[in-house]
mmCIF file of C-alpha atoms in Angstrom:
data_model
loop_
_atom_site.group_PDB
_atom_site.id
_atom_site.type_symbol
_atom_site.label_atom_id
_atom_site.label_comp_id
_atom_site.label_asym_id
_atom_site.label_seq_id
_atom_site.Cartn_x
_atom_site.Cartn_y
_atom_site.Cartn_z
ATOM 1 C CA MET A 40 98.345 -41.585 -106.342
ATOM 2 C CA SER A 41 99.246 -43.617 -103.309
ATOM 3 C CA ILE A 42 101.426 -46.696 -103.253
ATOM 4 C CA GLU A 43 100.330 -49.754 -101.294
ATOM 5 C CA THR A 44 103.185 -51.736 -99.788
ATOM 6 C CA TYR A 45 103.086 -55.420 -98.932
ATOM 7 C CA THR A 46 105.766 -57.737 -97.598
ATOM 8 C CA VAL A 47 105.878 -61.210 -99.139
ATOM 9 C CA TYR A 48 107.450 -64.174 -97.355
ATOM 10 C CA PRO A 49 108.185 -67.655 -98.728
ATOM 11 C CA SER A 50 105.210 -70.003 -98.675
ATOM 12 C CA ASN A 51 105.189 -73.493 -97.169
ATOM 13 C CA LYS A 52 103.222 -74.947 -100.058
ATOM 14 C CA HIS A 53 105.882 -77.502 -101.015
ATOM 15 C CA ASN A 54 107.052 -78.332 -97.478
ATOM 16 C CA ARG A 55 110.675 -78.174 -98.536
ATOM 17 C CA PRO A 56 113.405 -78.807 -95.964
ATOM 18 C CA SER A 57 115.023 -75.740 -94.450
ATOM 19 C CA PRO A 58 117.995 -74.478 -96.460
ATOM 20 C CA PRO A 59 121.383 -74.153 -94.816
ATOM 21 C CA SER A 60 121.349 -70.926 -92.842
ATOM 22 C CA ARG A 61 124.650 -69.707 -94.259
ATOM 23 C CA VAL A 62 126.408 -70.474 -97.561
ATOM 24 C CA ILE A 63 129.784 -68.938 -98.393
ATOM 25 C CA LEU A 64 129.931 -67.283 -101.789
ATOM 26 C CA HIS A 65 132.861 -67.296 -104.174
ATOM 27 C CA GLY A 66 134.634 -63.991 -104.743
ATOM 28 C CA LEU A 67 133.385 -63.944 -108.327
ATOM 29 C CA ASP A 68 129.840 -63.775 -106.959
ATOM 30 C CA ARG A 69 130.498 -60.234 -105.777
ATOM 31 C CA ILE A 70 132.693 -58.665 -108.436
ATOM 32 C CA GLY A 71 131.699 -55.033 -108.437
ATOM 33 C CA THR A 72 129.189 -53.404 -106.159
ATOM 34 C CA SER A 73 125.551 -54.268 -105.542
ATOM 35 C CA ILE A 74 123.527 -52.418 -108.145
ATOM 36 C CA GLN A 75 119.881 -52.022 -108.912
ATOM 37 C CA ILE A 76 118.678 -53.828 -112.027
ATOM 38 C CA ARG A 77 115.228 -52.935 -113.287
ATOM 39 C CA ASN A 78 113.356 -55.531 -115.278
ATOM 40 C CA HIS A 79 110.120 -54.216 -116.759
ATOM 41 C CA ARG A 80 107.249 -56.348 -118.010
ATOM 42 C CA PHE A 81 104.125 -54.887 -119.588
ATOM 43 C CA PHE A 82 100.747 -56.589 -119.909
ATOM 44 C CA HIS A 83 97.339 -55.594 -121.182
ATOM 45 C CA ALA A 84 94.545 -55.611 -118.626
ATOM 46 C CA PRO A 85 92.506 -58.832 -118.669
ATOM 47 C CA LYS A 86 89.351 -58.604 -120.763
ATOM 48 C CA ASP A 87 87.452 -60.414 -118.000
ATOM 49 C CA ALA A 88 85.952 -57.618 -115.887
ATOM 50 C CA THR A 89 85.883 -59.866 -112.813
ATOM 51 C CA LEU A 90 89.700 -59.900 -112.702
ATOM 52 C CA THR A 91 90.354 -56.723 -110.754
ATOM 53 C CA LEU A 92 93.765 -55.328 -109.890
ATOM 54 C CA ASP A 93 93.261 -56.584 -106.329
ATOM 55 C CA HIS A 94 92.672 -60.105 -107.650
ATOM 56 C CA LEU A 95 95.784 -59.931 -109.858
ATOM 57 C CA VAL A 96 97.893 -58.611 -106.965
ATOM 58 C CA LYS A 97 96.703 -61.513 -104.816
ATOM 59 C CA GLN A 98 97.723 -63.973 -107.551
ATOM 60 C CA LEU A 99 101.112 -62.298 -108.022
ATOM 61 C CA THR A 100 101.937 -62.211 -104.304
ATOM 62 C CA SER A 101 100.923 -65.862 -103.963
ATOM 63 C CA SER A 102 103.135 -66.843 -106.924
ATOM 64 C CA LEU A 103 106.022 -64.796 -105.543
ATOM 65 C CA ALA A 104 105.697 -66.487 -102.124
ATOM 66 C CA GLU A 105 105.878 -69.884 -103.822
ATOM 67 C CA ALA A 106 108.911 -68.862 -105.898
ATOM 68 C CA LEU A 107 110.671 -67.591 -102.764
ATOM 69 C CA GLU A 108 110.104 -70.977 -101.124
ATOM 70 C CA LEU A 109 111.590 -72.798 -104.117
ATOM 71 C CA TYR A 110 114.623 -70.500 -104.401
ATOM 72 C CA PRO A 111 115.660 -69.515 -100.837
ATOM 73 C CA PRO A 112 118.672 -67.298 -101.728
ATOM 74 C CA VAL A 113 116.330 -64.681 -103.215
ATOM 75 C CA ALA A 114 114.406 -64.492 -99.939
ATOM 76 C CA GLY A 115 117.557 -64.217 -97.844
ATOM 77 C CA ALA A 116 120.267 -61.650 -97.320
ATOM 78 C CA ILE A 117 123.939 -61.114 -98.117
ATOM 79 C CA GLU A 118 126.501 -60.590 -95.368
ATOM 80 C CA SER A 119 130.250 -60.270 -95.128
ATOM 81 C CA ASP A 120 132.390 -60.910 -92.075
ATOM 82 C CA GLU A 121 135.474 -59.159 -90.723
ATOM 83 C CA LYS A 122 137.716 -61.442 -92.850
ATOM 84 C CA GLY A 123 135.975 -60.336 -96.041
ATOM 85 C CA SER A 124 134.167 -63.646 -96.621
ATOM 86 C CA ILE A 125 130.758 -63.192 -98.228
ATOM 87 C CA TYR A 126 127.749 -65.301 -97.251
ATOM 88 C CA SER A 127 124.236 -65.883 -98.467
ATOM 89 C CA LEU A 128 122.005 -66.051 -95.399
ATOM 90 C CA MET A 129 118.851 -68.113 -95.810
ATOM 91 C CA GLY A 130 115.953 -69.380 -93.757
ATOM 92 C CA PRO A 131 113.256 -67.702 -91.655
ATOM 93 C CA GLU A 132 115.715 -66.076 -89.265
ATOM 94 C CA HIS A 133 117.304 -64.123 -92.148
ATOM 95 C CA ASN A 134 114.205 -63.406 -94.220
ATOM 96 C CA ALA A 135 113.012 -59.831 -93.794
ATOM 97 C CA GLY A 136 110.454 -60.321 -96.555
ATOM 98 C CA THR A 137 110.325 -59.130 -100.126
ATOM 99 C CA PRO A 138 108.862 -55.658 -100.691
ATOM 100 C CA PHE A 139 105.878 -55.719 -103.073
ATOM 101 C CA LEU A 140 104.519 -52.315 -104.103
ATOM 102 C CA VAL A 141 101.288 -51.570 -105.979
ATOM 103 C CA GLU A 142 100.580 -48.218 -107.591
ATOM 104 C CA LYS A 143 97.713 -46.925 -109.714
ATOM 105 C CA LYS A 144 98.333 -44.106 -112.177
ATOM 106 C CA SER A 145 95.618 -42.372 -114.150
ATOM 107 C CA THR A 146 97.904 -41.313 -116.958
ATOM 108 C CA ALA A 147 98.393 -42.751 -120.382
ATOM 109 C CA TYR A 148 101.513 -44.819 -120.952
ATOM 110 C CA GLN A 149 103.947 -42.683 -122.928
ATOM 111 C CA GLY A 150 106.798 -45.135 -123.397
ATOM 112 C CA ASP A 151 109.735 -46.062 -121.260
ATOM 113 C CA THR A 152 111.524 -43.082 -119.775
ATOM 114 C CA GLU A 153 114.195 -45.046 -117.920
ATOM 115 C CA ASP A 154 117.206 -46.919 -119.130
ATOM 116 C CA MET A 155 116.427 -50.636 -119.003
ATOM 117 C CA GLY A 156 119.955 -51.692 -118.054
ATOM 118 C CA PRO A 157 121.650 -51.826 -114.669
ATOM 119 C CA ARG A 158 121.694 -48.480 -112.896
ATOM 120 C CA GLN A 159 125.287 -47.728 -112.015
ATOM 121 C CA ASP A 160 124.257 -44.642 -110.046
ATOM 122 C CA VAL A 161 122.352 -46.590 -107.397
ATOM 123 C CA ILE A 162 124.625 -48.428 -104.976
ATOM 124 C CA LEU A 163 122.563 -50.608 -102.685
ATOM 125 C CA PRO A 164 123.539 -51.123 -99.060
ATOM 126 C CA GLU A 165 124.509 -54.646 -98.096
ATOM 127 C CA THR A 166 121.363 -54.874 -95.974
ATOM 128 C CA ALA A 167 119.051 -54.135 -98.932
ATOM 129 C CA SER A 168 116.496 -56.728 -99.976
ATOM 130 C CA ILE A 169 117.790 -58.973 -102.751
ATOM 131 C CA LEU A 170 114.511 -58.629 -104.640
ATOM 132 C CA ALA A 171 111.745 -56.035 -104.759
ATOM 133 C CA VAL A 172 108.612 -56.018 -106.935
ATOM 134 C CA LYS A 173 106.459 -53.114 -108.066
ATOM 135 C CA VAL A 174 103.198 -53.391 -109.996
ATOM 136 C CA THR A 175 101.847 -50.238 -111.628
ATOM 137 C CA GLN A 176 98.412 -50.084 -113.201
ATOM 138 C CA VAL A 177 98.333 -47.409 -115.884
ATOM 139 C CA THR A 178 94.859 -46.322 -116.924
ATOM 140 C CA GLU A 179 94.393 -44.005 -119.819
ATOM 141 C CA THR A 180 91.875 -41.240 -119.290
ATOM 142 C CA GLN A 181 90.352 -39.904 -122.476
ATOM 143 C CA THR A 182 88.818 -36.481 -122.931
ATOM 144 C CA ILE A 183 86.411 -35.674 -125.715
#
């Protein structure tokens, strides 16, 4: 199955003032390396047949855009300078967008096959997006 990829940017729904473009972080903010943390949520499909996956994706991307506006650090980036100071970069000039992936699988859900905790084996580059979202629709096909 193919994966559709979207890029979600903060909305302007609340007309909030621009955040500072650069905020220095405390050393405790970066103890250890950047790691990937997976957070799974499972939901049953809506019983209302008019709520298609496309409609749900539109709602989710809209909600994510609003959340990114209300919490600018998640939409920004992390950077360190030659002195070792670490900064959170925020605002439109530092927002590369949040990846939002949608996948459809025609297999039955068999249970979680991945460890739900932080993945120590995946070290993210400093330029990686702070947040990424993936929605997977799992449809069970039955044979008689």
